[in-house]
Amino acid sequence: MTDDFEVVIGLEIHVQLDTETKMFCSCSTDYDDAEPNTHTCPVCLGLPGALPVVNKRAVEYAVRVGKALDCEIRDETRFHRKNYFYPDLPKNFQISQYDAPINEDGSLVVSVEDEDHEIRIRRAHMEEDPGSLVHKGGSIERSNYTLVDYNRSGTPLLETVTEPDIRSPEEARAVVDTLREILEYLDVFDASRAGALRVDANVSISQDGETGNRTEVKNIGSTKGVVRALRYEVTRQKNRLKRGGDVTQETRHYDDDRGVTVTLREKEEEKDYRYFEEADIPVLRTTEFKDDVGVPELPRERRDRFRDEYGVSDEVAEKLTSRKTVADMYEDVSESVDPQLAATWVADELLRELNYRDADVDTVDAQEFAALVSLVSDDELTDANGVEALRAALDEDRPPVDIVDERDLRAATEDETVEATREAIEENPDAVDDYLGGDDGAINFLVGQVMQKTGGSADPATVNEVLRDELDGRKKQEG
Ligand SMILES: [Zn+2]
């Protein structure tokens, strides 16, 4: 036996499709702030006799994803009932797709440490979300009772299943991130919605060419969680194997608070679900959708275009295009200012400040932000004061230019700069003597004094120049 382990990971990525109504009824999916059980009807409550009707928009979205992932899109697709008993599932079955999923055999290219890997997509099928359980007291172990809310019941889901082509937790994260980017570009997914993306991962370790037992890790709710959960699970399995033990085939639950996976139950097999065809929904023909649904520019294409069109580096193009909203913001801003300057302000300053505040780019008005960058571009605002205005604008949720005016941050005029320079010279004779005596470093102290006097609104390079002019003039007079 050697320590030559290979990690084998396959993912099932569930995302809520961003439709206005549910998958099989006309209840609104806009329930995040609603009272429990108010977005329900006989269909999504599973009452006897209620008949499901397929949401046309959800099918359109599924086809769009299928095209973007280079899938074969079936001409005829069917729904099945996946039977299991759980309180969040009022019908005791979930309508899903089984042997005739809408999308099959696609692929996704992900970049890990600057290397492209192709991950095969087995299928991307439609199904419905169950309701949600609310454990009073926080967790399932600690609560005395549990409430159930059916508002989410019937929300359209798309489940994308990869082949076990993933070789590390980091690569798994790249798969989820890349898929999320694409879905956002396709306008079928709202990444800002809590719980809109959930991942299950199948993990096994192969050793000397022999594949070990597989565990399924459930309940991963974020891309950060993907890396944490999988690192934990991979290490756990390797340790068992190193000690000569076996990995039990089972379903494990990822506890995000503790960063660990714990045994949930023995893994169900397909037969446990007693799949049978959903007789209430006729076979769905997709030909019309396939003809009508187009695919917009995707992240990779936009990245390449940004590099060519705006002359930004690979790294900056990547930063700018990973979120559609950021890329849109960049293109808005670069309409009015130099694309390189716009790139610096969006990719560096704005993203850093948003990241620091854990805020989303959606909270920033593109026009207002562009107005700020324009001031910098026109030399009416220094970089430092631009950043100050941006920070305050984000903290106070106000237009940055309002902050510039209120705090009087606009760049000092030349007259103001010259006046402040003369004052600094008068007030600091020692530094002036040092400079005139040949200590060039003394100029930095004087520049600092002028910057202080102008409240940081002077341009340091200009101050340096004006100071030298003034002092060199004196040198000549004295000499
Ligand atoms: Zn309903």
Tab-separated table of C-alpha atoms and ligand atoms in Angstrom:
chain	number	residue	atom	x	y	z
A	1	MET	CA	0.000	0.000	0.000
A	2	THR	CA	1.257	3.485	-0.812
A	3	ASP	CA	0.152	6.955	0.129
A	4	ASP	CA	-0.605	7.620	-3.499
A	5	PHE	CA	-4.180	8.860	-3.146
A	6	GLU	CA	-6.293	10.340	-5.875
A	7	VAL	CA	-9.303	12.432	-4.928
A	8	VAL	CA	-12.464	11.781	-6.954
A	9	ILE	CA	-15.300	14.296	-6.676
A	10	GLY	CA	-18.592	14.672	-8.513
A	11	LEU	CA	-21.004	17.499	-7.794
A	12	GLU	CA	-24.761	17.956	-7.843
A	13	ILE	CA	-25.395	21.666	-7.961
A	14	HIS	CA	-28.961	22.812	-7.282
A	15	VAL	CA	-29.892	26.351	-8.175
A	16	GLN	CA	-33.218	28.124	-7.963
A	17	LEU	CA	-34.249	29.449	-11.343
A	18	ASP	CA	-35.148	33.108	-11.054
A	19	THR	CA	-38.731	32.919	-12.353
A	20	GLU	CA	-41.596	35.026	-11.052
A	21	THR	CA	-43.854	32.070	-10.342
A	22	LYS	CA	-43.313	28.522	-9.128
A	23	MET	CA	-42.502	25.450	-11.239
A	24	PHE	CA	-46.009	23.976	-11.423
A	25	CYS	CA	-48.394	26.681	-10.136
A	26	SER	CA	-48.829	30.429	-10.336
A	27	CYS	CA	-47.767	31.218	-6.735
A	28	SER	CA	-45.215	34.028	-6.594
A	29	THR	CA	-41.611	33.091	-5.766
A	30	ASP	CA	-41.101	36.491	-4.135
A	31	TYR	CA	-41.565	35.128	-0.606
A	32	ASP	CA	-38.339	36.056	1.176
A	33	ASP	CA	-39.969	38.648	3.434
A	34	ALA	CA	-43.412	37.056	3.462
A	35	GLU	CA	-45.254	35.473	6.385
A	36	PRO	CA	-44.829	31.679	6.424
A	37	ASN	CA	-47.268	29.669	4.302
A	38	THR	CA	-48.748	32.669	2.499
A	39	HIS	CA	-47.331	31.860	-0.969
A	40	THR	CA	-49.167	28.579	-1.331
A	41	CYS	CA	-52.023	26.984	-3.241
A	42	PRO	CA	-53.500	23.483	-3.603
A	43	VAL	CA	-50.782	22.543	-6.148
A	44	CYS	CA	-47.699	23.443	-4.098
A	45	LEU	CA	-49.352	22.177	-0.896
A	46	GLY	CA	-49.922	18.857	-2.635
A	47	LEU	CA	-53.666	18.735	-1.962
A	48	PRO	CA	-55.542	15.806	-3.545
A	49	GLY	CA	-56.817	16.496	-7.034
A	50	ALA	CA	-54.591	19.516	-7.712
A	51	LEU	CA	-52.909	19.384	-11.113
A	52	PRO	CA	-49.455	20.760	-11.921
A	53	VAL	CA	-48.845	22.920	-15.011
A	54	VAL	CA	-45.245	23.360	-16.197
A	55	ASN	CA	-43.835	26.903	-15.988
A	56	LYS	CA	-42.869	27.873	-19.539
A	57	ARG	CA	-40.254	30.363	-18.369
A	58	ALA	CA	-38.490	27.687	-16.285
A	59	VAL	CA	-38.228	25.464	-19.369
A	60	GLU	CA	-36.860	28.389	-21.371
A	61	TYR	CA	-34.223	28.990	-18.665
A	62	ALA	CA	-33.301	25.297	-18.539
A	63	VAL	CA	-32.801	25.277	-22.316
A	64	ARG	CA	-30.658	28.407	-22.067
A	65	VAL	CA	-28.419	26.682	-19.499
A	66	GLY	CA	-28.318	23.524	-21.626
A	67	LYS	CA	-27.093	25.500	-24.618
A	68	ALA	CA	-24.477	27.394	-22.586
A	69	LEU	CA	-23.120	24.084	-21.216
A	70	ASP	CA	-22.990	22.486	-24.672
A	71	CYS	CA	-25.557	19.876	-23.664
A	72	GLU	CA	-27.661	17.687	-25.871
A	73	ILE	CA	-31.156	19.046	-25.384
A	74	ARG	CA	-33.781	16.341	-25.635
A	75	ASP	CA	-36.582	16.905	-28.130
A	76	GLU	CA	-38.957	15.211	-25.721
A	77	THR	CA	-38.432	15.383	-21.984
A	78	ARG	CA	-40.449	13.820	-19.142
A	79	PHE	CA	-41.070	14.372	-15.451
A	80	HIS	CA	-40.982	11.659	-12.781
A	81	ARG	CA	-42.092	11.371	-9.175
A	82	LYS	CA	-39.251	10.836	-6.725
A	83	ASN	CA	-40.896	9.308	-3.667
A	84	TYR	CA	-39.750	9.952	-0.170
A	85	PHE	CA	-41.390	10.887	3.095
A	86	TYR	CA	-40.311	14.096	4.748
A	87	PRO	CA	-42.352	16.899	6.350
A	88	ASP	CA	-41.139	19.572	3.908
A	89	LEU	CA	-42.593	17.564	1.039
A	90	PRO	CA	-46.393	17.662	1.308
A	91	LYS	CA	-47.078	15.317	-1.633
A	92	ASN	CA	-44.582	12.741	-0.291
A	93	PHE	CA	-42.919	12.918	-3.659
A	94	GLN	CA	-40.876	15.515	-5.479
A	95	ILE	CA	-41.529	16.125	-9.151
A	96	SER	CA	-38.150	15.722	-10.792
A	97	GLN	CA	-36.675	14.263	-13.964
A	98	TYR	CA	-35.289	10.752	-14.158
A	99	ASP	CA	-34.511	8.884	-17.360
A	100	ALA	CA	-35.392	11.682	-19.784
A	101	PRO	CA	-33.786	14.855	-18.393
A	102	ILE	CA	-33.984	17.969	-20.523
A	103	ASN	CA	-30.178	18.451	-20.809
A	104	GLU	CA	-27.476	15.762	-21.051
A	105	ASP	CA	-23.819	15.310	-21.965
A	106	GLY	CA	-22.445	18.810	-21.712
A	107	SER	CA	-19.179	20.253	-20.508
A	108	LEU	CA	-17.782	23.090	-18.468
A	109	VAL	CA	-14.265	24.486	-18.740
A	110	VAL	CA	-12.808	25.738	-15.467
A	111	SER	CA	-9.530	27.414	-14.771
A	112	VAL	CA	-7.482	26.238	-11.771
A	113	GLU	CA	-4.134	27.946	-11.201
A	114	ASP	CA	-4.153	29.228	-14.794
A	115	GLU	CA	-4.748	25.782	-16.222
A	116	ASP	CA	-7.946	24.922	-18.065
A	117	HIS	CA	-9.750	21.707	-17.136
A	118	GLU	CA	-12.798	20.340	-18.874
A	119	ILE	CA	-15.425	18.862	-16.568
A	120	ARG	CA	-18.080	16.685	-18.185
A	121	ILE	CA	-21.680	17.502	-17.330
A	122	ARG	CA	-23.816	14.375	-17.048
A	123	ARG	CA	-27.148	16.158	-16.943
A	124	ALA	CA	-28.916	19.367	-15.959
A	125	HIS	CA	-32.534	18.648	-15.149
A	126	MET	CA	-35.588	20.481	-13.817
A	127	GLU	CA	-37.279	19.780	-10.495
A	128	GLU	CA	-39.101	21.525	-7.664
A	129	ASP	CA	-37.783	22.772	-4.342
A	130	PRO	CA	-39.351	21.321	-1.183
A	131	GLY	CA	-40.630	23.593	1.591
A	132	SER	CA	-38.331	24.635	4.393
A	133	LEU	CA	-38.080	23.469	7.985
A	134	VAL	CA	-37.559	26.013	10.730
A	135	HIS	CA	-35.941	24.467	13.798
A	136	LYS	CA	-36.883	26.621	16.751
A	137	GLY	CA	-33.770	27.164	18.838
A	138	GLY	CA	-31.430	27.128	15.865
A	139	SER	CA	-30.436	23.571	15.018
A	140	ILE	CA	-32.081	20.217	14.583
A	141	GLU	CA	-30.243	18.824	17.644
A	142	ARG	CA	-31.120	21.675	19.983
A	143	SER	CA	-34.729	22.468	19.155
A	144	ASN	CA	-37.777	21.107	20.927
A	145	TYR	CA	-39.966	21.434	17.871
A	146	THR	CA	-39.835	22.281	14.200
A	147	LEU	CA	-42.095	24.417	12.042
A	148	VAL	CA	-42.609	23.951	8.338
A	149	ASP	CA	-43.012	26.741	5.803
A	150	TYR	CA	-44.312	25.817	2.346
A	151	ASN	CA	-43.562	29.184	0.719
A	152	ARG	CA	-40.509	27.676	-0.977
A	153	SER	CA	-42.353	24.483	-1.961
A	154	GLY	CA	-42.493	24.258	-5.748
A	155	THR	CA	-39.823	26.863	-6.560
A	156	PRO	CA	-38.141	25.821	-9.836
A	157	LEU	CA	-34.748	24.186	-9.437
A	158	LEU	CA	-32.173	23.191	-11.973
A	159	GLU	CA	-29.890	20.386	-10.826
A	160	THR	CA	-26.591	20.178	-12.680
A	161	VAL	CA	-24.749	16.891	-12.195
A	162	THR	CA	-21.083	16.573	-13.144
A	163	GLU	CA	-19.208	13.387	-13.930
A	164	PRO	CA	-16.632	12.484	-11.213
A	165	ASP	CA	-13.978	14.486	-13.068
A	166	ILE	CA	-12.986	16.790	-10.220
A	167	ARG	CA	-9.663	16.113	-8.473
A	168	SER	CA	-9.480	18.597	-5.600
A	169	PRO	CA	-11.669	20.739	-3.330
A	170	GLU	CA	-10.246	23.835	-5.049
A	171	GLU	CA	-11.275	22.516	-8.441
A	172	ALA	CA	-14.751	21.798	-7.056
A	173	ARG	CA	-14.975	25.396	-5.972
A	174	ALA	CA	-13.921	26.544	-9.437
A	175	VAL	CA	-16.705	24.418	-10.949
A	176	VAL	CA	-19.347	25.952	-8.690
A	177	ASP	CA	-17.995	29.470	-9.225
A	178	THR	CA	-17.820	29.087	-12.994
A	179	LEU	CA	-21.319	27.644	-13.208
A	180	ARG	CA	-22.645	30.423	-10.984
A	181	GLU	CA	-21.003	33.045	-13.218
A	182	ILE	CA	-22.559	31.502	-16.317
A	183	LEU	CA	-26.018	31.295	-14.738
A	184	GLU	CA	-25.783	34.915	-13.737
A	185	TYR	CA	-24.765	35.918	-17.262
A	186	LEU	CA	-27.708	33.912	-18.611
A	187	ASP	CA	-29.982	35.944	-16.338
A	188	VAL	CA	-31.624	32.802	-14.944
A	189	PHE	CA	-30.284	32.978	-11.392
A	190	ASP	CA	-30.221	35.494	-8.569
A	191	ALA	CA	-26.930	34.889	-6.747
A	192	SER	CA	-27.808	37.358	-3.994
A	193	ARG	CA	-30.772	35.308	-2.800
A	194	ALA	CA	-30.119	33.270	0.352
A	195	GLY	CA	-30.279	29.537	-0.259
A	196	ALA	CA	-30.502	29.931	-4.040
A	197	LEU	CA	-27.505	27.618	-4.528
A	198	ARG	CA	-26.994	24.293	-2.752
A	199	VAL	CA	-24.369	21.700	-3.476
A	200	ASP	CA	-24.155	17.980	-2.747
A	201	ALA	CA	-20.793	16.346	-3.354
A	202	ASN	CA	-19.870	12.716	-3.964
A	203	VAL	CA	-16.404	12.098	-2.616
A	204	SER	CA	-14.156	9.066	-2.774
A	205	ILE	CA	-10.457	8.339	-2.698
A	206	SER	CA	-8.821	6.047	-5.136
A	207	GLN	CA	-5.645	4.323	-4.053
A	208	ASP	CA	-3.336	2.354	-6.339
A	209	GLY	CA	-6.001	2.539	-9.023
A	210	GLU	CA	-8.726	1.136	-6.767
A	211	THR	CA	-11.644	3.391	-5.984
A	212	GLY	CA	-12.808	3.400	-2.369
A	213	ASN	CA	-16.346	3.771	-1.066
A	214	ARG	CA	-18.139	6.978	-1.817
A	215	THR	CA	-19.783	9.374	0.612
A	216	GLU	CA	-22.329	11.979	-0.335
A	217	VAL	CA	-21.886	15.277	1.507
A	218	LYS	CA	-25.118	17.254	1.648
A	219	ASN	CA	-26.103	20.732	2.685
A	220	ILE	CA	-23.239	22.821	1.294
A	221	GLY	CA	-24.674	26.294	0.783
A	222	SER	CA	-21.870	28.468	-0.597
A	223	THR	CA	-18.725	28.338	-2.707
A	224	LYS	CA	-16.601	28.870	0.410
A	225	GLY	CA	-18.466	25.994	2.026
A	226	VAL	CA	-17.577	23.750	-0.928
A	227	VAL	CA	-13.850	24.063	-0.233
A	228	ARG	CA	-14.200	23.729	3.548
A	229	ALA	CA	-16.555	20.753	3.439
A	230	LEU	CA	-14.516	18.901	0.838
A	231	ARG	CA	-11.147	19.539	2.483
A	232	TYR	CA	-12.574	18.136	5.700
A	233	GLU	CA	-14.120	15.103	4.017
A	234	VAL	CA	-11.047	14.308	1.882
A	235	THR	CA	-8.768	14.469	4.938
A	236	ARG	CA	-11.178	12.316	6.961
A	237	GLN	CA	-11.258	9.619	4.269
A	238	LYS	CA	-7.488	9.675	3.724
A	239	ASN	CA	-6.869	9.323	7.459
A	240	ARG	CA	-9.157	6.305	7.651
A	241	LEU	CA	-7.400	4.659	4.727
A	242	LYS	CA	-3.946	5.427	6.118
A	243	ARG	CA	-4.906	3.692	9.359
A	244	GLY	CA	-5.945	0.672	7.333
A	245	GLY	CA	-9.671	1.307	7.830
A	246	ASP	CA	-12.501	1.511	5.339
A	247	VAL	CA	-14.700	4.410	4.305
A	248	THR	CA	-18.377	3.662	4.957
A	249	GLN	CA	-20.711	4.340	2.061
A	250	GLU	CA	-23.120	6.873	3.546
A	251	THR	CA	-24.743	10.275	3.357
A	252	ARG	CA	-23.043	12.908	5.480
A	253	HIS	CA	-24.299	16.300	6.544
A	254	TYR	CA	-22.037	19.342	6.325
A	255	ASP	CA	-22.184	21.497	9.447
A	256	ASP	CA	-21.101	24.929	8.237
A	257	ASP	CA	-20.708	26.372	11.752
A	258	ARG	CA	-18.245	23.697	12.823
A	259	GLY	CA	-16.728	23.067	9.378
A	260	VAL	CA	-17.172	19.291	9.695
A	261	THR	CA	-19.192	16.533	8.030
A	262	VAL	CA	-21.222	14.135	10.184
A	263	THR	CA	-23.026	10.883	9.472
A	264	LEU	CA	-26.640	11.484	8.484
A	265	ARG	CA	-27.853	8.122	7.222
A	266	GLU	CA	-26.897	5.240	5.021
A	267	LYS	CA	-26.873	6.354	1.452
A	268	GLU	CA	-30.157	5.838	-0.364
A	269	GLU	CA	-30.061	3.944	-3.583
A	270	GLU	CA	-32.011	4.804	-6.646
A	271	LYS	CA	-34.524	2.039	-5.985
A	272	ASP	CA	-35.369	3.576	-2.612
A	273	TYR	CA	-36.998	6.463	-4.411
A	274	ARG	CA	-39.377	4.271	-6.456
A	275	TYR	CA	-39.289	6.654	-9.393
A	276	PHE	CA	-42.334	6.514	-11.602
A	277	GLU	CA	-43.556	8.681	-14.395
A	278	GLU	CA	-45.545	11.794	-13.431
A	279	ALA	CA	-48.783	10.982	-15.223
A	280	ASP	CA	-50.254	14.442	-14.542
A	281	ILE	CA	-47.688	16.124	-16.797
A	282	PRO	CA	-47.612	15.204	-20.487
A	283	VAL	CA	-44.359	14.683	-22.378
A	284	LEU	CA	-42.798	18.085	-23.017
A	285	ARG	CA	-41.610	18.898	-26.535
A	286	THR	CA	-38.697	21.326	-26.560
A	287	THR	CA	-38.213	21.986	-30.292
A	288	GLU	CA	-39.838	25.403	-30.127
A	289	PHE	CA	-37.703	26.434	-27.148
A	290	LYS	CA	-34.533	25.210	-28.837
A	291	ASP	CA	-35.268	27.399	-31.853
A	292	ASP	CA	-36.236	30.499	-29.888
A	293	VAL	CA	-33.845	30.579	-26.958
A	294	GLY	CA	-30.508	32.300	-27.547
A	295	VAL	CA	-27.355	32.444	-25.440
A	296	PRO	CA	-25.802	35.850	-24.664
A	297	GLU	CA	-22.090	36.594	-24.350
A	298	LEU	CA	-20.661	34.321	-21.635
A	299	PRO	CA	-17.948	35.157	-19.064
A	300	ARG	CA	-15.057	33.648	-21.054
A	301	GLU	CA	-16.029	35.483	-24.217
A	302	ARG	CA	-16.449	38.739	-22.352
A	303	ARG	CA	-13.052	38.273	-20.681
A	304	ASP	CA	-11.387	37.877	-24.077
A	305	ARG	CA	-13.249	40.884	-25.484
A	306	PHE	CA	-12.264	43.096	-22.510
A	307	ARG	CA	-8.619	42.169	-23.051
A	308	ASP	CA	-8.789	42.968	-26.771
A	309	GLU	CA	-11.103	45.959	-26.680
A	310	TYR	CA	-9.882	47.782	-23.565
A	311	GLY	CA	-6.287	46.580	-23.400
A	312	VAL	CA	-6.554	45.322	-19.802
A	313	SER	CA	-4.396	42.460	-18.514
A	314	ASP	CA	-5.662	38.878	-18.180
A	315	GLU	CA	-5.809	39.242	-14.443
A	316	VAL	CA	-7.822	42.463	-14.551
A	317	ALA	CA	-10.133	41.109	-17.259
A	318	GLU	CA	-10.795	38.119	-15.003
A	319	LYS	CA	-11.617	40.326	-12.030
A	320	LEU	CA	-13.891	42.517	-14.116
A	321	THR	CA	-15.894	39.727	-15.741
A	322	SER	CA	-16.370	37.154	-12.989
A	323	ARG	CA	-19.594	38.874	-12.021
A	324	LYS	CA	-21.899	40.149	-14.729
A	325	THR	CA	-22.908	43.112	-12.590
A	326	VAL	CA	-19.244	44.122	-12.169
A	327	ALA	CA	-18.598	43.793	-15.911
A	328	ASP	CA	-21.681	45.900	-16.670
A	329	MET	CA	-20.506	48.501	-14.166
A	330	TYR	CA	-17.076	48.588	-15.831
A	331	GLU	CA	-18.531	49.096	-19.285
A	332	ASP	CA	-20.784	51.881	-17.965
A	333	VAL	CA	-17.865	53.679	-16.325
A	334	SER	CA	-15.501	53.302	-19.274
A	335	GLU	CA	-18.001	55.039	-21.531
A	336	SER	CA	-17.078	58.331	-19.910
A	337	VAL	CA	-13.466	57.818	-18.773
A	338	ASP	CA	-10.296	56.165	-20.010
A	339	PRO	CA	-10.782	52.352	-19.890
A	340	GLN	CA	-7.507	51.826	-17.993
A	341	LEU	CA	-8.482	54.294	-15.294
A	342	ALA	CA	-11.959	52.783	-15.155
A	343	ALA	CA	-10.366	49.324	-14.765
A	344	THR	CA	-8.276	50.498	-11.807
A	345	TRP	CA	-11.260	52.078	-10.119
A	346	VAL	CA	-13.636	49.163	-10.621
A	347	ALA	CA	-11.285	46.167	-10.301
A	348	ASP	CA	-9.134	47.568	-7.484
A	349	GLU	CA	-10.740	50.395	-5.522
A	350	LEU	CA	-14.432	49.532	-5.786
A	351	LEU	CA	-14.126	45.751	-5.420
A	352	ARG	CA	-11.726	46.128	-2.494
A	353	GLU	CA	-14.056	48.496	-0.644
A	354	LEU	CA	-17.100	46.313	-1.363
A	355	ASN	CA	-15.237	43.211	-0.286
A	356	TYR	CA	-14.175	44.898	2.941
A	357	ARG	CA	-17.810	45.726	3.687
A	358	ASP	CA	-19.079	42.364	2.458
A	359	ALA	CA	-21.376	44.377	0.189
A	360	ASP	CA	-22.623	43.568	-3.282
A	361	VAL	CA	-21.897	45.631	-6.378
A	362	ASP	CA	-25.679	45.867	-6.894
A	363	THR	CA	-25.740	48.428	-4.096
A	364	VAL	CA	-23.659	50.872	-6.176
A	365	ASP	CA	-25.250	53.139	-8.768
A	366	ALA	CA	-23.123	52.942	-11.930
A	367	GLN	CA	-23.807	56.528	-13.008
A	368	GLU	CA	-22.957	57.951	-9.589
A	369	PHE	CA	-19.765	55.930	-9.423
A	370	ALA	CA	-18.842	56.973	-12.979
A	371	ALA	CA	-19.282	60.629	-11.943
A	372	LEU	CA	-16.712	60.129	-9.182
A	373	VAL	CA	-14.175	58.488	-11.508
A	374	SER	CA	-14.728	61.307	-14.021
A	375	LEU	CA	-13.625	63.851	-11.401
A	376	VAL	CA	-10.410	61.871	-10.887
A	377	SER	CA	-9.971	61.583	-14.630
A	378	ASP	CA	-10.323	65.379	-15.038
A	379	ASP	CA	-7.758	66.009	-12.249
A	380	GLU	CA	-10.471	67.601	-10.153
A	381	LEU	CA	-10.019	64.996	-7.440
A	382	THR	CA	-6.900	63.224	-6.184
A	383	ASP	CA	-6.861	59.417	-5.997
A	384	ALA	CA	-6.695	59.545	-2.190
A	385	ASN	CA	-9.667	61.895	-1.874
A	386	GLY	CA	-11.566	59.838	-4.443
A	387	VAL	CA	-11.124	56.790	-2.221
A	388	GLU	CA	-12.202	58.791	0.841
A	389	ALA	CA	-15.395	59.857	-0.954
A	390	LEU	CA	-16.042	56.315	-2.138
A	391	ARG	CA	-15.682	54.878	1.368
A	392	ALA	CA	-18.017	57.448	2.890
A	393	ALA	CA	-20.500	56.968	0.050
A	394	LEU	CA	-20.615	53.216	0.666
A	395	ASP	CA	-20.908	53.648	4.445
A	396	GLU	CA	-23.612	56.304	4.233
A	397	ASP	CA	-25.331	54.998	1.089
A	398	ARG	CA	-25.108	58.356	-0.691
A	399	PRO	CA	-23.774	59.522	-4.070
A	400	PRO	CA	-19.958	59.890	-3.820
A	401	VAL	CA	-19.972	63.284	-5.527
A	402	ASP	CA	-22.223	64.641	-2.742
A	403	ILE	CA	-19.526	63.607	-0.259
A	404	VAL	CA	-16.857	65.320	-2.383
A	405	ASP	CA	-18.808	68.594	-2.218
A	406	GLU	CA	-19.795	68.312	1.422
A	407	ARG	CA	-16.238	67.596	2.600
A	408	ASP	CA	-14.729	70.044	0.129
A	409	LEU	CA	-12.513	67.335	-1.338
A	410	ARG	CA	-12.059	68.777	-4.795
A	411	ALA	CA	-8.459	69.242	-5.874
A	412	ALA	CA	-6.795	72.491	-4.864
A	413	THR	CA	-6.462	75.039	-7.667
A	414	GLU	CA	-2.975	76.039	-8.723
A	415	ASP	CA	-3.274	79.337	-6.820
A	416	GLU	CA	-4.290	77.479	-3.657
A	417	THR	CA	-1.388	75.079	-4.059
A	418	VAL	CA	1.132	77.918	-4.551
A	419	GLU	CA	-0.225	79.786	-1.539
A	420	ALA	CA	-0.020	76.713	0.698
A	421	THR	CA	3.501	76.057	-0.578
A	422	ARG	CA	4.657	79.566	0.321
A	423	GLU	CA	3.133	79.229	3.795
A	424	ALA	CA	4.888	75.916	4.342
A	425	ILE	CA	8.215	77.476	3.329
A	426	GLU	CA	7.743	80.416	5.732
A	427	GLU	CA	6.770	78.168	8.644
A	428	ASN	CA	9.589	75.642	8.255
A	429	PRO	CA	12.875	77.481	7.886
A	430	ASP	CA	14.916	74.511	9.171
A	431	ALA	CA	13.650	72.161	6.480
A	432	VAL	CA	14.215	74.882	3.889
A	433	ASP	CA	17.819	75.307	5.069
A	434	ASP	CA	18.362	71.571	4.923
A	435	TYR	CA	17.081	71.436	1.362
A	436	LEU	CA	19.109	74.450	0.270
A	437	GLY	CA	22.133	72.871	1.967
A	438	GLY	CA	21.803	69.864	-0.330
A	439	ASP	CA	19.541	67.504	1.692
A	440	ASP	CA	17.076	66.576	-1.043
A	441	GLY	CA	15.054	64.380	1.347
A	442	ALA	CA	13.902	67.514	3.209
A	443	ILE	CA	11.552	68.208	0.310
A	444	ASN	CA	9.365	65.266	1.392
A	445	PHE	CA	8.727	66.848	4.737
A	446	LEU	CA	7.670	70.088	3.034
A	447	VAL	CA	5.392	68.219	0.592
A	448	GLY	CA	3.738	66.637	3.621
A	449	GLN	CA	3.184	70.038	5.183
A	450	VAL	CA	1.535	71.372	2.020
A	451	MET	CA	-0.679	68.278	1.744
A	452	GLN	CA	-1.799	68.865	5.322
A	453	LYS	CA	-2.607	72.510	4.655
A	454	THR	CA	-4.701	71.643	1.596
A	455	GLY	CA	-6.510	68.826	3.385
A	456	GLY	CA	-5.006	66.316	0.964
A	457	SER	CA	-6.661	67.999	-1.983
A	458	ALA	CA	-3.429	69.020	-3.722
A	459	ASP	CA	-1.688	66.712	-6.142
A	460	PRO	CA	1.587	65.597	-4.492
A	461	ALA	CA	3.545	65.637	-7.775
A	462	THR	CA	2.441	69.202	-8.481
A	463	VAL	CA	3.301	70.272	-4.926
A	464	ASN	CA	6.756	68.770	-5.325
A	465	GLU	CA	7.251	70.723	-8.531
A	466	VAL	CA	5.992	74.035	-7.118
A	467	LEU	CA	8.151	73.634	-4.003
A	468	ARG	CA	11.289	73.046	-6.058
A	469	ASP	CA	10.511	76.045	-8.266
A	470	GLU	CA	10.060	78.296	-5.250
A	471	LEU	CA	13.126	77.027	-3.361
A	472	ASP	CA	15.407	76.884	-6.378
A	473	GLY	CA	14.390	80.514	-7.073
A	474	ARG	CA	15.565	81.453	-3.565
A	475	LYS	CA	18.768	79.515	-4.001
A	476	LYS	CA	19.576	81.647	-7.037
A	477	GLN	CA	18.631	84.869	-5.194
A	478	GLU	CA	20.838	83.953	-2.270
A	479	GLY	CA	23.631	82.717	-4.476
B	1	ZN	ZN	-48.755	27.227	-5.473
